[in-house]
XYZ file of C-alpha atoms in Angstrom:
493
model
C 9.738 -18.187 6.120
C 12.569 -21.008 7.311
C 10.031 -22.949 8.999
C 8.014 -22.306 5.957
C 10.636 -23.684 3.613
C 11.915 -26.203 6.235
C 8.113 -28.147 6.768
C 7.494 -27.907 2.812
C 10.730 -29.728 1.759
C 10.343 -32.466 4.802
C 6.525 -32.739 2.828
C 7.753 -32.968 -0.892
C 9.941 -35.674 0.231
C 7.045 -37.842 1.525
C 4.377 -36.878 -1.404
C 5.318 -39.431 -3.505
C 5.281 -42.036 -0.972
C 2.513 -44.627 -0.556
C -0.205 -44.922 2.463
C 0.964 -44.809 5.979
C 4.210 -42.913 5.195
C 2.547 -40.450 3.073
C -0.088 -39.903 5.870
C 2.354 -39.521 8.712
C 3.936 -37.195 7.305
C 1.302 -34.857 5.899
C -0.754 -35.247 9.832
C 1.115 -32.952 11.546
C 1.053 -30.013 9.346
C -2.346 -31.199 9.043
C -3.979 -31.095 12.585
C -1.718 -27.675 12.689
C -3.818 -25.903 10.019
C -6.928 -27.939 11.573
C -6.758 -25.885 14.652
C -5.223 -22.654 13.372
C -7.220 -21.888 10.627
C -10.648 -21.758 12.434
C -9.054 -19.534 15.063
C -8.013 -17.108 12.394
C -11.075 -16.820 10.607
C -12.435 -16.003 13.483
C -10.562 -13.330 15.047
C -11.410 -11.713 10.966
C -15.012 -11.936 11.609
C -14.517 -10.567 15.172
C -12.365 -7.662 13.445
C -15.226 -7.108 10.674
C -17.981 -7.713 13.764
C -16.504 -4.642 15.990
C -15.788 -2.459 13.478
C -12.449 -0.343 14.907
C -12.753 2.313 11.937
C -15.339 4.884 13.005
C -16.969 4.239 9.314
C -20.575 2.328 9.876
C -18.828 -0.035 7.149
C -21.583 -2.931 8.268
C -24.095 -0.986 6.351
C -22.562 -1.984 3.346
C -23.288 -5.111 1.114
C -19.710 -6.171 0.292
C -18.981 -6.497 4.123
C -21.371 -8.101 4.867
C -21.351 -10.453 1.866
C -17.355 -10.593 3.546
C -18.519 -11.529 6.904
C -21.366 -14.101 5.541
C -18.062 -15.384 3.566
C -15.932 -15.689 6.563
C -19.008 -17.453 8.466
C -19.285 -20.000 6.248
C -15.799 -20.524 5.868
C -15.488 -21.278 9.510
C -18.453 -23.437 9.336
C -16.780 -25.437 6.709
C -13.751 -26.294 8.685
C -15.644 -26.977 12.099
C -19.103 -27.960 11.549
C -18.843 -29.966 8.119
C -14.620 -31.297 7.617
C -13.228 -34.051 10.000
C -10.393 -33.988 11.894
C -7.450 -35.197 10.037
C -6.709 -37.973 12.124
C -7.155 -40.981 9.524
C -6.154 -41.150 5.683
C -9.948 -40.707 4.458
C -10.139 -37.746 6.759
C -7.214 -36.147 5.817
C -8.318 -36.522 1.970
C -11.721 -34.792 2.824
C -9.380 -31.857 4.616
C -7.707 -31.365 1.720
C -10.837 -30.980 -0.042
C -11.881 -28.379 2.176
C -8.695 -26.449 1.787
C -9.070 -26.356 -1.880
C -12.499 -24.761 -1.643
C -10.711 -22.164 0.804
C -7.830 -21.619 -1.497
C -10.801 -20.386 -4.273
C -12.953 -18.725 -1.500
C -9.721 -16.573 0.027
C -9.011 -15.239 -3.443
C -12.457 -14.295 -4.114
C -12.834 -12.740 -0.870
C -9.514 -10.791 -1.280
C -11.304 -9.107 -4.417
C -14.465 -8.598 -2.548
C -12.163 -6.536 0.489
C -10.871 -4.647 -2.537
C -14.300 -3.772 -4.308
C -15.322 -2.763 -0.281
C -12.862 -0.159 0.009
C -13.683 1.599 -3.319
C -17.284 1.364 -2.191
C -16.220 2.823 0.806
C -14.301 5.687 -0.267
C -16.975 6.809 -2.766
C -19.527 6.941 0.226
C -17.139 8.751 2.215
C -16.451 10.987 -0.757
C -19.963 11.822 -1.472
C -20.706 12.195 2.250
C -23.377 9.136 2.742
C -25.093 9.843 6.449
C -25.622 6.005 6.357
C -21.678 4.907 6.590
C -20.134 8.679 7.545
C -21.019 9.322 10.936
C -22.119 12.791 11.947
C -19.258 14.008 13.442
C -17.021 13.917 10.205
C -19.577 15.174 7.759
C -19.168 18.906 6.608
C -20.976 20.583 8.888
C -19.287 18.429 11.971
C -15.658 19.912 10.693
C -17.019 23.268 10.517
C -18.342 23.545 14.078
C -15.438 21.378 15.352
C -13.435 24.316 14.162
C -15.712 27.032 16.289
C -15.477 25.049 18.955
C -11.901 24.086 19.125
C -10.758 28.566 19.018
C -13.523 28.602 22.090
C -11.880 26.531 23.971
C -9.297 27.058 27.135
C -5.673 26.849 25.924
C -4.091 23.357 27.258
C -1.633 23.666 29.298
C 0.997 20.450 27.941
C 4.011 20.989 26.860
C 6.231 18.578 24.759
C 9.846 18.869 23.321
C 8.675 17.469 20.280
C 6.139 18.694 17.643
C 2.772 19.547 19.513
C 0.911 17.185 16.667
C -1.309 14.087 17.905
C -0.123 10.485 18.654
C -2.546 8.232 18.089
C -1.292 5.481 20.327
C 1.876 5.816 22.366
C 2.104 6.652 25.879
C 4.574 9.836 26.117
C 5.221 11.907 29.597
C 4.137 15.813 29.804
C 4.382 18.303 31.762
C 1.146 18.660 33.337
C -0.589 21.872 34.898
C 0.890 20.728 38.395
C 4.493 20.556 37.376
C 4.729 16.805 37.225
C 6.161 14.677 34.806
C 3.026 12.801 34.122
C 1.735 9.945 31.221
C -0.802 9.882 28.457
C -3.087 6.981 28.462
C -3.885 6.159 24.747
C -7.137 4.510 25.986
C -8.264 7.663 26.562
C -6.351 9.632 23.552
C -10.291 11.126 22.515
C -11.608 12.202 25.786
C -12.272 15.986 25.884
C -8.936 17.754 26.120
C -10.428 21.165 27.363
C -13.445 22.278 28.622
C -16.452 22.954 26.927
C -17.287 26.596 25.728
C -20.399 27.627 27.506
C -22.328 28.052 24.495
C -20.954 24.522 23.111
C -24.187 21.903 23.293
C -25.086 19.730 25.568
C -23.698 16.002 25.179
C -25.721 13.019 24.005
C -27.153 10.707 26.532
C -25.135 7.860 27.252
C -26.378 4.608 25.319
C -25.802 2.706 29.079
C -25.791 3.472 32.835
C -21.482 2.728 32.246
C -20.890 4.683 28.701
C -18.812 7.543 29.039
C -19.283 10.299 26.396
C -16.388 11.184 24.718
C -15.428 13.290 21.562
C -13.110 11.697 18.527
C -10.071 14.182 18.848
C -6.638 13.443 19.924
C -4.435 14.979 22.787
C -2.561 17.926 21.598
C 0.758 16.858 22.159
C 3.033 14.007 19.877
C 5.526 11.429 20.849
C 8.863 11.929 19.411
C 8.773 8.064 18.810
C 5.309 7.985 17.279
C 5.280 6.295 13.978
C 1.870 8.514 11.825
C 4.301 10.435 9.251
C 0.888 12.449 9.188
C 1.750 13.532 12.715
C 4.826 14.889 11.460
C 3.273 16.920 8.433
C 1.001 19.515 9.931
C 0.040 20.554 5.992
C -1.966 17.165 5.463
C -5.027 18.285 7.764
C -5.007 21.860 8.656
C -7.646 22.984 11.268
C -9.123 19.592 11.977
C -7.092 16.828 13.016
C -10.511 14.366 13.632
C -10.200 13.665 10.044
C -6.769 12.454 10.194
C -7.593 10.321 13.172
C -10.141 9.038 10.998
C -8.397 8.097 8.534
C -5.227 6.360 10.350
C -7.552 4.483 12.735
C -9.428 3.223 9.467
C -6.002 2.406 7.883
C -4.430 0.544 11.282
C -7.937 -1.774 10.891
C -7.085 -2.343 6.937
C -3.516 -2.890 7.505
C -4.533 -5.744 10.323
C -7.330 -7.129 7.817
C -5.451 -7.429 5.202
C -2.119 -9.448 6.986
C -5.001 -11.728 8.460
C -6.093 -12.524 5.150
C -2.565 -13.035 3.819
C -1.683 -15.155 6.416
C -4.690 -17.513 5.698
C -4.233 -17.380 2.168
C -0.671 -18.360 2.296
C -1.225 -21.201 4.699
C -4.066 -22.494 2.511
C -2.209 -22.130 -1.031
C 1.250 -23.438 0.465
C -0.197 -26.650 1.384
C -2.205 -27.163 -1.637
C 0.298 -26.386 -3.394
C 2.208 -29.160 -2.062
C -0.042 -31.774 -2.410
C -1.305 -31.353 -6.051
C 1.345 -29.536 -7.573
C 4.600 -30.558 -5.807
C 5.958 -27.890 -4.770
C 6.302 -24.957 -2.291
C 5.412 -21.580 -1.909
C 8.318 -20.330 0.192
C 11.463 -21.050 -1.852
C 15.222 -19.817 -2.280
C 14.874 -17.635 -4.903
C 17.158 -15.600 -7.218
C 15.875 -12.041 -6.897
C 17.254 -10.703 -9.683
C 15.153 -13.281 -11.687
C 12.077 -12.320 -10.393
C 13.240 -8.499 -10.850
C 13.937 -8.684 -14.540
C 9.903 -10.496 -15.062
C 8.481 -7.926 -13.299
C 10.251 -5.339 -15.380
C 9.468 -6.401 -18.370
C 5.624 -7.218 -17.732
C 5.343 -3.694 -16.317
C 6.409 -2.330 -19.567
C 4.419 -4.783 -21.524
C 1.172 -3.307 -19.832
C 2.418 0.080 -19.772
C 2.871 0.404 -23.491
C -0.575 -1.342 -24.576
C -2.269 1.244 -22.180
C -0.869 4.312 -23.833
C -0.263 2.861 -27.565
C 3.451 3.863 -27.395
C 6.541 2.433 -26.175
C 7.203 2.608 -22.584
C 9.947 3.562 -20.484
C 12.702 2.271 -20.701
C 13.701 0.003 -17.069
C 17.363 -0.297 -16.308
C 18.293 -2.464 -13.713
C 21.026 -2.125 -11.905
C 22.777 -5.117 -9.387
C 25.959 -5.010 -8.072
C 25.488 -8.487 -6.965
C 23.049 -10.331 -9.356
C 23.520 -14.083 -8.458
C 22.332 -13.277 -4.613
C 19.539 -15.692 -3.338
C 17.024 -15.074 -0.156
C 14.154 -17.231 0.991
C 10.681 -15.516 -0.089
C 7.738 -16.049 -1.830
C 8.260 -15.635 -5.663
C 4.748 -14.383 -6.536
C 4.065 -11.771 -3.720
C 8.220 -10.446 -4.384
C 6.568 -10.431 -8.004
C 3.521 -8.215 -7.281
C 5.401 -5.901 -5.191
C 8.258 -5.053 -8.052
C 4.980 -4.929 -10.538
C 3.071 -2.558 -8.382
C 6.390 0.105 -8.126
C 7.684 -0.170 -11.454
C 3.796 0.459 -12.951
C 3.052 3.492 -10.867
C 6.755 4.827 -11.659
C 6.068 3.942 -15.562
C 3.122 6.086 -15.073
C 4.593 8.854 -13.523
C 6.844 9.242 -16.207
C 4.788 9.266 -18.969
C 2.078 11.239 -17.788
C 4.913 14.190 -16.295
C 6.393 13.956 -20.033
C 4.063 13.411 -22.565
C 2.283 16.563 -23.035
C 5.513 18.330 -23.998
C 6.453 16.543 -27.521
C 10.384 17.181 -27.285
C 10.489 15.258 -23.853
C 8.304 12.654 -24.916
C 10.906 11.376 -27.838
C 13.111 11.009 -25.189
C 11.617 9.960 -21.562
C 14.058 9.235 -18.935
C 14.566 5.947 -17.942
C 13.447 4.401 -14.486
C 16.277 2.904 -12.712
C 15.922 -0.325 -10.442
C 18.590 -1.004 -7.997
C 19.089 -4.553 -6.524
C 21.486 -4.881 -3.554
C 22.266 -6.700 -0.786
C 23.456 -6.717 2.891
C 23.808 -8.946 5.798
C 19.891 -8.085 6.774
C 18.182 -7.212 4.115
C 18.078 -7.263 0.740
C 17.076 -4.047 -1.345
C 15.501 -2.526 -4.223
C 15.097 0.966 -5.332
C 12.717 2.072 -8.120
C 13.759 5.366 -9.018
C 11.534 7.964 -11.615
C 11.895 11.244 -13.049
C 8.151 11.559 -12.854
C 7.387 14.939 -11.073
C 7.514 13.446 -7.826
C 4.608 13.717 -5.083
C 3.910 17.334 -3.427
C 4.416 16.857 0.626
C 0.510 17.404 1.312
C 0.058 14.644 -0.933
C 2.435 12.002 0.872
C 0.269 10.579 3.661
C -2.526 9.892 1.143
C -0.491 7.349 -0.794
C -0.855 4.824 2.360
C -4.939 5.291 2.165
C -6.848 2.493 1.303
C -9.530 5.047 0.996
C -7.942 6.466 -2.229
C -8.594 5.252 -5.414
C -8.235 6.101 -8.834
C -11.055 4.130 -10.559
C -14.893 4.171 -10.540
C -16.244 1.386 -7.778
C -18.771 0.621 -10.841
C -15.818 -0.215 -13.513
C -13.929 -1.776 -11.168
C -16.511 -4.619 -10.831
C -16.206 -5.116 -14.510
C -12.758 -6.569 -13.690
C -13.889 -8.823 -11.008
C -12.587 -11.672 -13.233
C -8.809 -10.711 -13.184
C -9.081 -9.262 -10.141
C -9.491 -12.853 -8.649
C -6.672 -14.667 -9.940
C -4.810 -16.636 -7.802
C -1.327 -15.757 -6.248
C 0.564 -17.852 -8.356
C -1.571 -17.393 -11.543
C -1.260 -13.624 -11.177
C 2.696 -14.101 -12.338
C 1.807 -15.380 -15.557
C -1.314 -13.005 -16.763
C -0.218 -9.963 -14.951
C 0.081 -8.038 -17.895
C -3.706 -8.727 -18.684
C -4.420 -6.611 -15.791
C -5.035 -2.534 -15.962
C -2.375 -0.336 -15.480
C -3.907 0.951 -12.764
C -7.216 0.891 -10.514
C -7.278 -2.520 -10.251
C -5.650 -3.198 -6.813
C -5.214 -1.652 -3.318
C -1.857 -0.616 -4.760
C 1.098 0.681 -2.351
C -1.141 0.258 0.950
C -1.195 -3.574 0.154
C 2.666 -3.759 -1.157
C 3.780 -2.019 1.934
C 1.600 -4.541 3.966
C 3.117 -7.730 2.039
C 6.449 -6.566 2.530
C 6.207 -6.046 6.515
C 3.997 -9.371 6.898
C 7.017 -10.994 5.978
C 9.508 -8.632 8.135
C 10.413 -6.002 5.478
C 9.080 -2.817 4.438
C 8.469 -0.069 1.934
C 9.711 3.747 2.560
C 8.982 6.456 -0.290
C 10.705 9.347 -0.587
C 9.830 12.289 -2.981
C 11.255 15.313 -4.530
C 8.429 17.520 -6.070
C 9.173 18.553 -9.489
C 11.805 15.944 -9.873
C 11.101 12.271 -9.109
C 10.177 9.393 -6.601
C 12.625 6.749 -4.899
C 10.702 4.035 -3.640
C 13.053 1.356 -1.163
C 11.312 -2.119 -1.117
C 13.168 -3.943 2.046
C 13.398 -8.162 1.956
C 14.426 -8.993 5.396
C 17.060 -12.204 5.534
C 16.454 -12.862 8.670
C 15.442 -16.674 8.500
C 13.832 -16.134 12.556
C 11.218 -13.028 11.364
C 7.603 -13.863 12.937
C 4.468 -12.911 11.517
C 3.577 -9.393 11.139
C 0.082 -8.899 12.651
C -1.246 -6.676 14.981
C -3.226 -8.716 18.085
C -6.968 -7.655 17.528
C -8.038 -7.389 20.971
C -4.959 -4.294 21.488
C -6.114 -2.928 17.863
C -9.935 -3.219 19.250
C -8.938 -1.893 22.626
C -6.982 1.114 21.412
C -10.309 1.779 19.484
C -13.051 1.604 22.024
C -13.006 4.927 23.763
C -12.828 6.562 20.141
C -15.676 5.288 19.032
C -18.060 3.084 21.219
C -18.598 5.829 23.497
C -18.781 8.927 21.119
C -21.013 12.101 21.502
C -21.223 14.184 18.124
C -19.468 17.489 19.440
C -21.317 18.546 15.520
């Protein structure tokens, strides 16, 4: 974010200059984006091309209509836009990046409308995008065959739940302190039951056959809180696997997106509107918008008055370096859903309802970080519900109505700020998945905890940190983590 802020002040200093000056200073950044953004675009069709989640997501029309996106996109910048190596083909860059900065929000909306799609197919059980080894039947004969099998014999002084990818030493069957290899984290675990059937031919003379489950034993370090809850998939932990190999892939799309987007927007930004994205900001500021928007929307979605929102800061006149409109969306996105969970634990006794408790949010800051806490008296979330909170795969409006949106739902960034209150209360976004996702792009984070019956804390994290890098996962380790899972699977259903 300093080099961020650093490059875009150096450039708002030049813009008003005239030829050569103004051009000098704008080629660098320039021929930067020139090269990077063609290499990013890429590796997102390359993500979208090999598929890590075990859903046949290709079979669906808003991926492809993504990939076909990101295709022409990097045709655009390579095939039809000149380097930026004289003023004329600078001007036709910027041209180009302007049609990208519409294209990336679009396509943002489209990833959004996919998911829903997505989860309703997986919901209703679709053979063409669930593959056979997580439909119904699969789970039930996974089950049969999982009692059949041998006992393992590994041993771990931690919960015997699965990792999903770190390496973590056992004790194996010979007494020696041996490795996992979480290349091979879905290769049988036990032998077969005599009775079990036979494996499916190998689709090459090299493919291995494998089965999607997980060894039976669980870092102490891994980081799946569903490896810690046992309650969240009893009996059949292929689902789970499932589910957090499908959200790792989301979690990467999604950064690679906001990473283009924000590259795109910043430097449009800078040359038609004069200023920057990444600015010192007041926090507080932003805090108190958010806040009052959220109620705003809250209250003309129920027909009564919301909520109150008391915010609390011990230290209001603290600045950071961030990007206004995503520190906006993130506040939004907590303070709606705790709004929510207020009303809708209170209103159907009358008494409580004349007199809802307020949601508090907490401002303060550190050395590292800056924090907020959105705190509710909304019932709070049972534990077998936590994990599901971080699927993209959730959603709590029809794929059909959704579309109905699409014309809010594409708003830009910065235009989002000022009409956020048009939007639903709900439904209309991927929600805490993608706040979580914004706030550790940029080196933060976002940690939930819940009481049941009570209430929710939510702790939004800003890092200060002016050195953070980019938080992205490399594909080829997120691919390669993913290959023996699926490439090589044989239904065990």
């Amino acid at each position: 974010l300093s080099q961020y802020y650093t490059a875009g002040r150096h450039l708002l200093k030049h813009r008003k200059s005239s030829g050569d000056a103004r051009f000098s200073a704008f080629q660098l950044t320039a021929r930067f984006l020139y090269r990077e953004l063609p290499v990013r675009i890429g590796q997102t069709i390359g993500g979208l091309k090999h598929n890590p989640s075990p859903y046949n997501i290709r079979q669906m029309q808003p991926f492809q209509q993504l990939m076909d996106s990101y295709a022409d996109d990097f045709s655009l910048l390579v095939d039809r836009t000149p380097a930026p190596d004289t003023p004329k083909a600078n001007a036709e860059f910027v041209d180009a990046l302007r049609k990208l900065k519409g294209r990336c929000r679009v396509n943002m909306w489209v990833l959004s409308q996919a998911l829903r799609e997505l989860s309703s197919a997986i919901n209703g059980h679709d053979p063409r995008i669930v593959p056979e080894f997580l439909l119904p039947d699969a789970a039930e004969h996974r089950r049969a065959a999982a009692d059949r099998r041998a006992p393992l014999h590994y041993y771990s002084s931690t919960l015997a739940y699965p990792d999903l990818s770190a390496p973590m030493a056992y004790l194996a069957p010979s007494g020696k302190m041996e490795m996992t290899d979480p290349a091979k984290w879905s290769q049988l675990s036990g032998p077969p039951a005599a009775d079990a059937p036979a494996p499916a031919p190998a689709a090459s003379a090299t493919a291995v056959s494998y089965q999607w489950a997980p060894n039976k034993v669980c870092s102490e370090f891994c980081d799946e809180a569903s490896c810690r809850n046992p309650r969240l998939w009893p009996g059949d932990n292929t689902l789970q696997c499932a589910e957090n190999q499908t959200r790792r892939f989301f979690d990467w799309l999604y950064s690679m997106n906001l990473g283009t987007q924000l590259l795109v927007e910043d430097h449009v930004a800078i040359h038609d509107y004069g200023h920057n994205l990444v600015q010192i900001i007041q926090p507080l500021e932003i805090a108190n918008r958010a806040a009052h928007d959220a109620r705003v929307i809250c209250q003309r979605h129920y027909g009564f008055a919301a909520p109150a929102i008391k915010v609390i800061a011990p230290t209001p006149s603290v600045t950071t370096t961030y990007v206004p409109h995503y520190l906006y969306s993130m506040l939004f996105q907590l303070l709606k859903n705790a709004l929510r969970a207020t009303i809708e634990h209170h209103q159907a006794d009358a008494a409580r309802r004349a007199q809802m408790p307020v949601v508090k949010l907490v401002m303060s800051s550190g050395d590292e970080d800056v924090t907020f806490k959105v705190s509710d008296e909304g019932g709070g979330i049972p534990l077998s519900q936590v994990d599901a909170i971080w699927s993209y795969l959730k959603t709590t409006m029809d794929p059909a109505s959704v579309a109905s949106s699409a014309k809010n739902g594409a708003l830009s960034s910065i235009t989002f700020m000022n009409r956020a209150s048009d939007t639903p209360l709900f439904g209309a976004g991927d929600g805490l998945p993608m706040t979580r996702q914004i706030a550790r792009y940029f080196g933060g984070d976002l940690d939930l905890v819940s009481m049941e019956g009570v209430g929710t804390d939510a702790y939004l994290h800003l890092s200060r940190s002016r050195n953070a890098v980019e938080h992205t996962s490399d594909l080829s380790t997120l691919l390669h983590s993913s290959e023996s899972d699926i490439s090589g699977l044989a239904s065990d259903a």
